[in-house]
PDB file of C-alpha atoms in Angstrom:
ATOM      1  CA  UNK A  49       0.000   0.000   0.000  1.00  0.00           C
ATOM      2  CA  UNK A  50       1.543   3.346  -1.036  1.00  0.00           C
ATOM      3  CA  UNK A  51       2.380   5.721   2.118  1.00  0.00           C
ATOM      4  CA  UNK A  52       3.140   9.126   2.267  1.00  0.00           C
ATOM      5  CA  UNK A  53       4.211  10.307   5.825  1.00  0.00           C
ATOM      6  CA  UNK A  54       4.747  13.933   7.203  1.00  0.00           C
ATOM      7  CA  UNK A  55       6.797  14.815  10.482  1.00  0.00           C
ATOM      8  CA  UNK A  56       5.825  16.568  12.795  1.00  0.00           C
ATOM      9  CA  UNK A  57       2.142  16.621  12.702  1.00  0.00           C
ATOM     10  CA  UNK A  58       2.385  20.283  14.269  1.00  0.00           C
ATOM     11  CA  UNK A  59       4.731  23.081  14.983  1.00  0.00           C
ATOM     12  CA  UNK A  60       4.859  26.281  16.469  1.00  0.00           C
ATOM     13  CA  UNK A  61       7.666  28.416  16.192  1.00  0.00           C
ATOM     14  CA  UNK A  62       8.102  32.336  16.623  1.00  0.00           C
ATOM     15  CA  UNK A  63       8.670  34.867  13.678  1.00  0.00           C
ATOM     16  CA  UNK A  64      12.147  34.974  12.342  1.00  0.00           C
ATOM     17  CA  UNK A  65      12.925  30.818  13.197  1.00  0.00           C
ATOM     18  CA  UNK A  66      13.819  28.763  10.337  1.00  0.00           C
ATOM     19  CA  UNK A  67      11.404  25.297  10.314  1.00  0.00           C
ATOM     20  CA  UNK A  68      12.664  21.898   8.348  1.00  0.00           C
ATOM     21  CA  UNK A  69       9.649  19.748   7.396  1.00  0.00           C
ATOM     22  CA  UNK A  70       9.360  16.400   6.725  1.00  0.00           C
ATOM     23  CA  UNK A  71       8.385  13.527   3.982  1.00  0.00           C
ATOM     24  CA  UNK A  72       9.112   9.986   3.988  1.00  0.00           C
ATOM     25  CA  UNK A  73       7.297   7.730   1.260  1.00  0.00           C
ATOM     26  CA  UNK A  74       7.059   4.183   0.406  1.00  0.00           C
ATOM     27  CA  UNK A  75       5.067   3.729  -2.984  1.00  0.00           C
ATOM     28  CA  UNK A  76       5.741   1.863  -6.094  1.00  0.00           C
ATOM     29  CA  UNK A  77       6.508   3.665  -9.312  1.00  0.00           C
ATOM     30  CA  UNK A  78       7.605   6.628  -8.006  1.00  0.00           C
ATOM     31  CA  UNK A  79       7.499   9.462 -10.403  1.00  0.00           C
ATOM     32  CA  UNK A  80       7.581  12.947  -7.975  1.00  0.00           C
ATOM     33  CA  UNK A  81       7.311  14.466  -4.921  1.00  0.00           C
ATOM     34  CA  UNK A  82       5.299  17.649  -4.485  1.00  0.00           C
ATOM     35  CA  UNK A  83       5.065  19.921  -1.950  1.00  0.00           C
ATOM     36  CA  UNK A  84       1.824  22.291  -1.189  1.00  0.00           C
ATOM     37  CA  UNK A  85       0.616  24.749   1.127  1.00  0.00           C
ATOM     38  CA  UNK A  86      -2.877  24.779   2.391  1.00  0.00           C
ATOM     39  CA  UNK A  87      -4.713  27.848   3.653  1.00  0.00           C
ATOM     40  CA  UNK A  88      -8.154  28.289   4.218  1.00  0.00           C
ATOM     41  CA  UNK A  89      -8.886  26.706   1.406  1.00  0.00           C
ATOM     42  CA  UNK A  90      -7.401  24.667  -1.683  1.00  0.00           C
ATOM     43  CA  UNK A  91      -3.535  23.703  -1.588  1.00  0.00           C
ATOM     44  CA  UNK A  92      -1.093  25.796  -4.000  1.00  0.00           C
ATOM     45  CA  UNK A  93       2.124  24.383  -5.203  1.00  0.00           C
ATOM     46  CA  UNK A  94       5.061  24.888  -4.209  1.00  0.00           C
ATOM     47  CA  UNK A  95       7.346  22.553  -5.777  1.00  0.00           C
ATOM     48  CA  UNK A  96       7.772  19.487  -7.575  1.00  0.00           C
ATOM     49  CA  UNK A  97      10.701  16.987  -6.978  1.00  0.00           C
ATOM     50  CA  UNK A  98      11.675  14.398  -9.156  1.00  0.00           C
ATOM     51  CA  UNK A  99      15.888  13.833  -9.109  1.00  0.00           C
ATOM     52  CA  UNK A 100      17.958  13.209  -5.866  1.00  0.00           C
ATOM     53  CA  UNK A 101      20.053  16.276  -4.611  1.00  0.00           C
ATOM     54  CA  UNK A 102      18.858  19.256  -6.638  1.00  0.00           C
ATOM     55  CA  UNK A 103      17.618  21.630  -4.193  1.00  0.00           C
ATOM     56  CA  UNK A 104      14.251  23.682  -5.119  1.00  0.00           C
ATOM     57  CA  UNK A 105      14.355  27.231  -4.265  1.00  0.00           C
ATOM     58  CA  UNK A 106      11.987  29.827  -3.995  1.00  0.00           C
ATOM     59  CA  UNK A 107      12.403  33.207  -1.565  1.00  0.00           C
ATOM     60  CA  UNK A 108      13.348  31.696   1.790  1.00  0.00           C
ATOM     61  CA  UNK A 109      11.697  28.349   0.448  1.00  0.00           C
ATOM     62  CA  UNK A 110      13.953  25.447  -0.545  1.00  0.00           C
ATOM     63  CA  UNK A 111      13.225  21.320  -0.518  1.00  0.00           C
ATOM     64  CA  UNK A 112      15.159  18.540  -1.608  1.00  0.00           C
ATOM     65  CA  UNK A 113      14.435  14.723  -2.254  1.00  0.00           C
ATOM     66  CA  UNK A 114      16.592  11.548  -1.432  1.00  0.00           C
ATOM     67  CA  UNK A 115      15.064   8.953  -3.381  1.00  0.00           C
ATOM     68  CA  UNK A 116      17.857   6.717  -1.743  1.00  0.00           C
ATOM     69  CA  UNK A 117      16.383   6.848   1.661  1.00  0.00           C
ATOM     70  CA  UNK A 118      12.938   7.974  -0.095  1.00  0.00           C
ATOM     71  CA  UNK A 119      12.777  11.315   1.833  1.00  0.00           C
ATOM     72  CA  UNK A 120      11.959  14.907   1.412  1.00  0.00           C
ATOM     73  CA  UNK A 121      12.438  17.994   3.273  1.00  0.00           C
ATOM     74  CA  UNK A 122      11.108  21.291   3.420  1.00  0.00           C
ATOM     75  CA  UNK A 123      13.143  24.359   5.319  1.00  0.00           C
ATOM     76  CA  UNK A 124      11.426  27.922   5.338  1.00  0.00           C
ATOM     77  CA  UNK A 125      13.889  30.395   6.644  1.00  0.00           C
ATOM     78  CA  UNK A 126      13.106  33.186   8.639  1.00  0.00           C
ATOM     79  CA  UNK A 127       9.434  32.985   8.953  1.00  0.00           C
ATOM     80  CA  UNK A 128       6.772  35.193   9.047  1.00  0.00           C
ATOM     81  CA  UNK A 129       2.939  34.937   9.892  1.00  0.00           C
ATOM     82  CA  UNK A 130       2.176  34.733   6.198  1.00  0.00           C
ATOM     83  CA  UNK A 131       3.750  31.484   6.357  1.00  0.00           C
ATOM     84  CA  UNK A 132       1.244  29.818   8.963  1.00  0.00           C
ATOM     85  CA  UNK A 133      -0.473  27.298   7.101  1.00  0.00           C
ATOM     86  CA  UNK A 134      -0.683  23.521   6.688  1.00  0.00           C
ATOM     87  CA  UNK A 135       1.941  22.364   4.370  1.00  0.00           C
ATOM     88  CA  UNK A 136       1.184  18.930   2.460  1.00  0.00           C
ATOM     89  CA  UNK A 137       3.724  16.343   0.915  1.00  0.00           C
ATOM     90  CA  UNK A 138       2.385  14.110  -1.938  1.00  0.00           C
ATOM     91  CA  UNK A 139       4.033  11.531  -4.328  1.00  0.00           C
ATOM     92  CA  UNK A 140       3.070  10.863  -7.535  1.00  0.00           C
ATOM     93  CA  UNK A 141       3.092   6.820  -8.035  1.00  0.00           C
ATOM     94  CA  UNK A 142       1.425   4.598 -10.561  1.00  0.00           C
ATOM     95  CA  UNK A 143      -0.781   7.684 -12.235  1.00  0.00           C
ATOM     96  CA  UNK A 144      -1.670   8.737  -8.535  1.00  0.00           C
ATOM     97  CA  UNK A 145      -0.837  11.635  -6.229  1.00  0.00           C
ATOM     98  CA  UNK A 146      -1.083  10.388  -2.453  1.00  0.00           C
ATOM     99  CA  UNK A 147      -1.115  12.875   0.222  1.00  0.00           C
ATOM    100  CA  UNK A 148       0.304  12.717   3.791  1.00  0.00           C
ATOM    101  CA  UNK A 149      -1.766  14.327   7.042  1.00  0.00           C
ATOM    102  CA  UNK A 150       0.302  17.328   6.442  1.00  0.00           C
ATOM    103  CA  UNK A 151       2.440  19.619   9.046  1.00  0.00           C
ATOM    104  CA  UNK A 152       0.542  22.268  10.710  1.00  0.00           C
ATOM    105  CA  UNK A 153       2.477  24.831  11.090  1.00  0.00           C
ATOM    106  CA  UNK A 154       2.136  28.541  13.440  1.00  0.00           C
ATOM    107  CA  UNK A 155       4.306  31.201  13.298  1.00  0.00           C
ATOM    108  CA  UNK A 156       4.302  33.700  16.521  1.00  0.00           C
ATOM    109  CA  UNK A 157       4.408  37.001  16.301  1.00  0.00           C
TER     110      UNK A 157
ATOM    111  CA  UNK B  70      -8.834  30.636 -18.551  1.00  0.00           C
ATOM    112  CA  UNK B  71     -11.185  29.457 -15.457  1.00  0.00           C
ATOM    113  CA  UNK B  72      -9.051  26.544 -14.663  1.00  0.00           C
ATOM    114  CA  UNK B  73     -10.897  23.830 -12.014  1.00  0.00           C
ATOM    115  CA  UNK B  74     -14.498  24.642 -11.071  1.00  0.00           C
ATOM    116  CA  UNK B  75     -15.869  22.691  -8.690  1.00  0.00           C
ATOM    117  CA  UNK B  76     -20.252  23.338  -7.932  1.00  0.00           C
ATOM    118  CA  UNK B  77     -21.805  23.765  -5.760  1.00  0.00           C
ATOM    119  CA  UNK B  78     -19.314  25.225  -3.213  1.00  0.00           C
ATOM    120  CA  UNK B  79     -21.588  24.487  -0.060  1.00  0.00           C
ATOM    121  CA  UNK B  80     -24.318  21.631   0.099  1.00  0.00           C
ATOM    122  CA  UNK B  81     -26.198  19.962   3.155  1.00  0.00           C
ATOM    123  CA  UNK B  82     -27.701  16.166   2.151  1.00  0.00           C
ATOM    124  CA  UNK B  83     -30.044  14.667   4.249  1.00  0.00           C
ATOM    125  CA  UNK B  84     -29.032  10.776   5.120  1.00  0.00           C
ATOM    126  CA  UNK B  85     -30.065   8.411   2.603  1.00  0.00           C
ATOM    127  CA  UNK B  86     -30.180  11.330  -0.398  1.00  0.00           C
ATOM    128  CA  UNK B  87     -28.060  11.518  -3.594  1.00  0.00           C
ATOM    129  CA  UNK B  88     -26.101  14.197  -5.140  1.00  0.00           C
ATOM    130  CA  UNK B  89     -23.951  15.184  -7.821  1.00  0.00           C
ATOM    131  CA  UNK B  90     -20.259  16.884  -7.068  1.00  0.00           C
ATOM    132  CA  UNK B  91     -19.137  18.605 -10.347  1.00  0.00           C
ATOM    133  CA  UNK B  92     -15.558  19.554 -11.389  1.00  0.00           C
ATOM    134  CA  UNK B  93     -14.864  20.668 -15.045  1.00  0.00           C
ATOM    135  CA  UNK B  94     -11.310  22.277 -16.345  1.00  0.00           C
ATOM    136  CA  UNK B  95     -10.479  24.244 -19.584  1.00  0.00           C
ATOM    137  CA  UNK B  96      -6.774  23.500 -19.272  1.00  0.00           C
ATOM    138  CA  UNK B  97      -7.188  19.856 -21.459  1.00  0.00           C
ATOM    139  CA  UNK B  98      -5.396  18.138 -18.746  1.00  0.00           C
ATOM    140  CA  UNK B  99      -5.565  14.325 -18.901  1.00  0.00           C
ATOM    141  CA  UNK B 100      -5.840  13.542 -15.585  1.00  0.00           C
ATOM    142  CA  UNK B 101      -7.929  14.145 -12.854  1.00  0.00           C
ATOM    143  CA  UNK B 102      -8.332  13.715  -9.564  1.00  0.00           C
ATOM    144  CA  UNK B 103     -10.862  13.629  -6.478  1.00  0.00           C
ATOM    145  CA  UNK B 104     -10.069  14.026  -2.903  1.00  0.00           C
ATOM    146  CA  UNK B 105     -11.969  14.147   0.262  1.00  0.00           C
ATOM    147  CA  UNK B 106     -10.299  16.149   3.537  1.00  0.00           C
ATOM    148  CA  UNK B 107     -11.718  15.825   6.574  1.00  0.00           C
ATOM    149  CA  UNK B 108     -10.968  18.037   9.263  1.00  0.00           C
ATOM    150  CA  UNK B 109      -7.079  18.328  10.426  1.00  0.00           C
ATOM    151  CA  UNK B 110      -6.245  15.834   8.186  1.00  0.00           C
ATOM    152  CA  UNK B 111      -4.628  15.160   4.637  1.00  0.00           C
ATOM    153  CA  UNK B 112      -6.130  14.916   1.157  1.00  0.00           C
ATOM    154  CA  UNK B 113      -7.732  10.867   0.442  1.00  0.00           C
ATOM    155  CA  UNK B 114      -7.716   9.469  -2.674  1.00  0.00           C
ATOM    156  CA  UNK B 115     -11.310   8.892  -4.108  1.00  0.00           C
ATOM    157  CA  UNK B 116     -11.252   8.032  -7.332  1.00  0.00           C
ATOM    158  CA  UNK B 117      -9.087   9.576 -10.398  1.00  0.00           C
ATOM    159  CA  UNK B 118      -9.098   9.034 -14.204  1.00  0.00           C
ATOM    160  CA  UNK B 119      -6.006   8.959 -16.749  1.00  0.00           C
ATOM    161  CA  UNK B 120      -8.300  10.719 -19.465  1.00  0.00           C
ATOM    162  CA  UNK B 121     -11.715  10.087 -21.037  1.00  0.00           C
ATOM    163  CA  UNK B 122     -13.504   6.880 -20.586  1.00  0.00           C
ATOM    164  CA  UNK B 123     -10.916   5.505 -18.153  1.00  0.00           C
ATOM    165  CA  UNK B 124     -11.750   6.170 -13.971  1.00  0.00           C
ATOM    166  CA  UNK B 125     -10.216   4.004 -11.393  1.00  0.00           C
ATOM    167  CA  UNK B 126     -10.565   4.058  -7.651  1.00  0.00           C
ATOM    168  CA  UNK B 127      -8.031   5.603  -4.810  1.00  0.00           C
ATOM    169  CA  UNK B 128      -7.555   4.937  -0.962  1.00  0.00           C
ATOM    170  CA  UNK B 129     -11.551   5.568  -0.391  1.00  0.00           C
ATOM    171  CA  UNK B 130     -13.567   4.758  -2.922  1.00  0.00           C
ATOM    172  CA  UNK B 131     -16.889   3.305  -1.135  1.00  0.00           C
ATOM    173  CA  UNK B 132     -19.890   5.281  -1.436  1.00  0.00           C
ATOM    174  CA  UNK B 133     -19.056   6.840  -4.449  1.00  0.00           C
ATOM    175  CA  UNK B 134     -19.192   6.482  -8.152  1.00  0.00           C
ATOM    176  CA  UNK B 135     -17.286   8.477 -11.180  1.00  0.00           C
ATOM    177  CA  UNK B 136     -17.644   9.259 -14.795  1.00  0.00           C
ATOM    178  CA  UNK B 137     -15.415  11.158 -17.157  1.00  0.00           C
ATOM    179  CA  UNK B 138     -17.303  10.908 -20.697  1.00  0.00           C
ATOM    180  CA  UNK B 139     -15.242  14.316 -21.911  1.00  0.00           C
ATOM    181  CA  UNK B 140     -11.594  15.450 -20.928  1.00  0.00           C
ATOM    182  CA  UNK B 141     -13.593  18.757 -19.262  1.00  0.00           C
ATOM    183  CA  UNK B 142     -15.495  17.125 -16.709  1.00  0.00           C
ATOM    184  CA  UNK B 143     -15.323  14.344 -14.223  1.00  0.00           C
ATOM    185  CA  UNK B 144     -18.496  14.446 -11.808  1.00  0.00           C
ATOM    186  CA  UNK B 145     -18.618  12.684  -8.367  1.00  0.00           C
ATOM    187  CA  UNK B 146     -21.732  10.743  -7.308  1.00  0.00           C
ATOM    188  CA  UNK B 147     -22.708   9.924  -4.114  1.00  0.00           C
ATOM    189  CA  UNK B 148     -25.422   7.858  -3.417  1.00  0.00           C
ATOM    190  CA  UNK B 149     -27.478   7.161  -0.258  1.00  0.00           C
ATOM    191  CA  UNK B 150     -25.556   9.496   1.692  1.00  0.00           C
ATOM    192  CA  UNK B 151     -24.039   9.254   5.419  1.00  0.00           C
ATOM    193  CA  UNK B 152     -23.056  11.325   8.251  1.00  0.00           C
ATOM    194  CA  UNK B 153     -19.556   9.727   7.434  1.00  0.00           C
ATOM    195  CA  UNK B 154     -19.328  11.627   3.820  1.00  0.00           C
ATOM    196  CA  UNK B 155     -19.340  14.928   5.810  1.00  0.00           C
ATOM    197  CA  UNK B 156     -15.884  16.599   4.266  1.00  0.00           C
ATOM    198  CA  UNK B 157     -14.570  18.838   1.927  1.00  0.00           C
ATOM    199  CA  UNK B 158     -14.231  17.537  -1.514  1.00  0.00           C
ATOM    200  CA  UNK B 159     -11.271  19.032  -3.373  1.00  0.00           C
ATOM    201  CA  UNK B 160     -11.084  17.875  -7.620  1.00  0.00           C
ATOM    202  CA  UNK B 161      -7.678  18.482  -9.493  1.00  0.00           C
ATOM    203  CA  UNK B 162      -6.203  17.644 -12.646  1.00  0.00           C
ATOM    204  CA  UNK B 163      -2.832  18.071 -14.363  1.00  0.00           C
ATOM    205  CA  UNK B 164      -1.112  16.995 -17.676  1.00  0.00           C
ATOM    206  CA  UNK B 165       2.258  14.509 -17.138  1.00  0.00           C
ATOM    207  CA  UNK B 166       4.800  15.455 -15.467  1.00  0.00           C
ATOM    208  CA  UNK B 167       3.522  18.795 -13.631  1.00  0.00           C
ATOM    209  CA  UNK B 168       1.951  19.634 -10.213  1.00  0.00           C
ATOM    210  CA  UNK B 169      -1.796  19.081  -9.799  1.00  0.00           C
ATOM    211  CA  UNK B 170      -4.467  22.485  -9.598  1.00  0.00           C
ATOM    212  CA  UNK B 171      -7.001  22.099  -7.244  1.00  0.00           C
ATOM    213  CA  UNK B 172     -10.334  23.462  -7.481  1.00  0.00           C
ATOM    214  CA  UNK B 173     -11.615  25.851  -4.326  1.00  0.00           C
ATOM    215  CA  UNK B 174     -13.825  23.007  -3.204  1.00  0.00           C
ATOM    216  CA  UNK B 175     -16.918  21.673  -2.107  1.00  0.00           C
ATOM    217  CA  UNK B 176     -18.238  21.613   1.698  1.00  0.00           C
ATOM    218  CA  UNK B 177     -20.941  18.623   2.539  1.00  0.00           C
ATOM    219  CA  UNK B 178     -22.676  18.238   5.106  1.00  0.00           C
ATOM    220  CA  UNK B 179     -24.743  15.102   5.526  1.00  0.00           C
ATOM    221  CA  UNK B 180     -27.427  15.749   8.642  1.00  0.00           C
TER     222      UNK B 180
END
């Protein structure tokens, strides 16, 4: 059964921290690994994964994939409040795109 | 260009009745997608379809039924409806090898 699974579930950190998310996987056919983030309302991308050891960057957003140890991370760097939201890891396999529980993530003022 | 439009955008079923979930996109992507979220969780597979005439089901496909006659649309159907159907519905599509868009979604309530 394909699994995609985020760490932690939640997090709460103040304004200015930098925050490393987490992605582990186990599906067949792997074809990508997308990240999202989830507002009130329907995820937007953020980026989309598919080699080992290129790291994604946008603004003081970056990720990076190890389909070795079939892993992602996600680092935001000196966060704001605009950056509280639940942030979703999903993997493309077999025509699919599986979703973990997401990371919940609140930034303090 | 529109994108993914997902009707009606708020809907409260009594147990037992039927309804129709639509999602339709103008980008000609293949494939599509339908999700259920329930509350502080993740996005669940329902069903999702590689292009016209093809569907297949996802993590949680019970209680529901698909159809995707045209690339444009790909309605969800659920019949005899139950409290446990209360969620938001998200549809998506994409063409290969890009990120999925997500329509604003659908929230059910089944009383």
């Amino acid at each position: 059964e394909d699994k995609v699974v985020q760490s932690p579930l939640s997090l709460v950190v103040h304004e200015g921290d930098t925050v490393t998310l987490n992605c582990s996987y186990e599906v067949t056919n792997f074809r990508s690994l997308l990240w999202y983030k989830q507002e009130k309302k329907a995820p937007t991308f953020l980026f989309m994964l598919t080699s080992s050891g290129i790291e994604k960057k946008s603004g003081r957003l970056s990720s990076i994939l190890d389909k070795k140890e079939l892993f992602s991370i996600l680092n935001i760097t000196a966060t704001q409040t605009g950056d509280s939201a639940v942030y979703l890891c999903a993997v493309e396999a077999d025509d699919k795109i599986i979703f973990g529980k997401g990371t919940r993530l609140h930034i303090l003022p | 260009n529109a994108g993914v439009t997902q009707t009606p955008k708020f809907r409260i079923l009594k147990i037992g009745q039927s309804m129709t979930l639509q999602c339709t996109q103008d980008m000609n992507h293949n494939y599509m997608y339908w999700y259920r979220q329930d509350p502080g969780m993740g996005l669940k597979l329902i069903y999702y379809s590689v292009g016209a005439g093809i569907t297949d089901k996802g993590e949680v496909p019970n209680g529901y039924n698909v159809s995707r006659s045209t690339t444009e649309d790909f309605p969800l159907r659920l019949e005899l409806a139950a409290p446990s159907q209360t969620s938001v519905y998200f549809c998506a599509s994409r063409r290969d090898y890009t990120e999925a868009f997500f329509g604003q979604g659908t929230r059910l309530t089944v009383v």
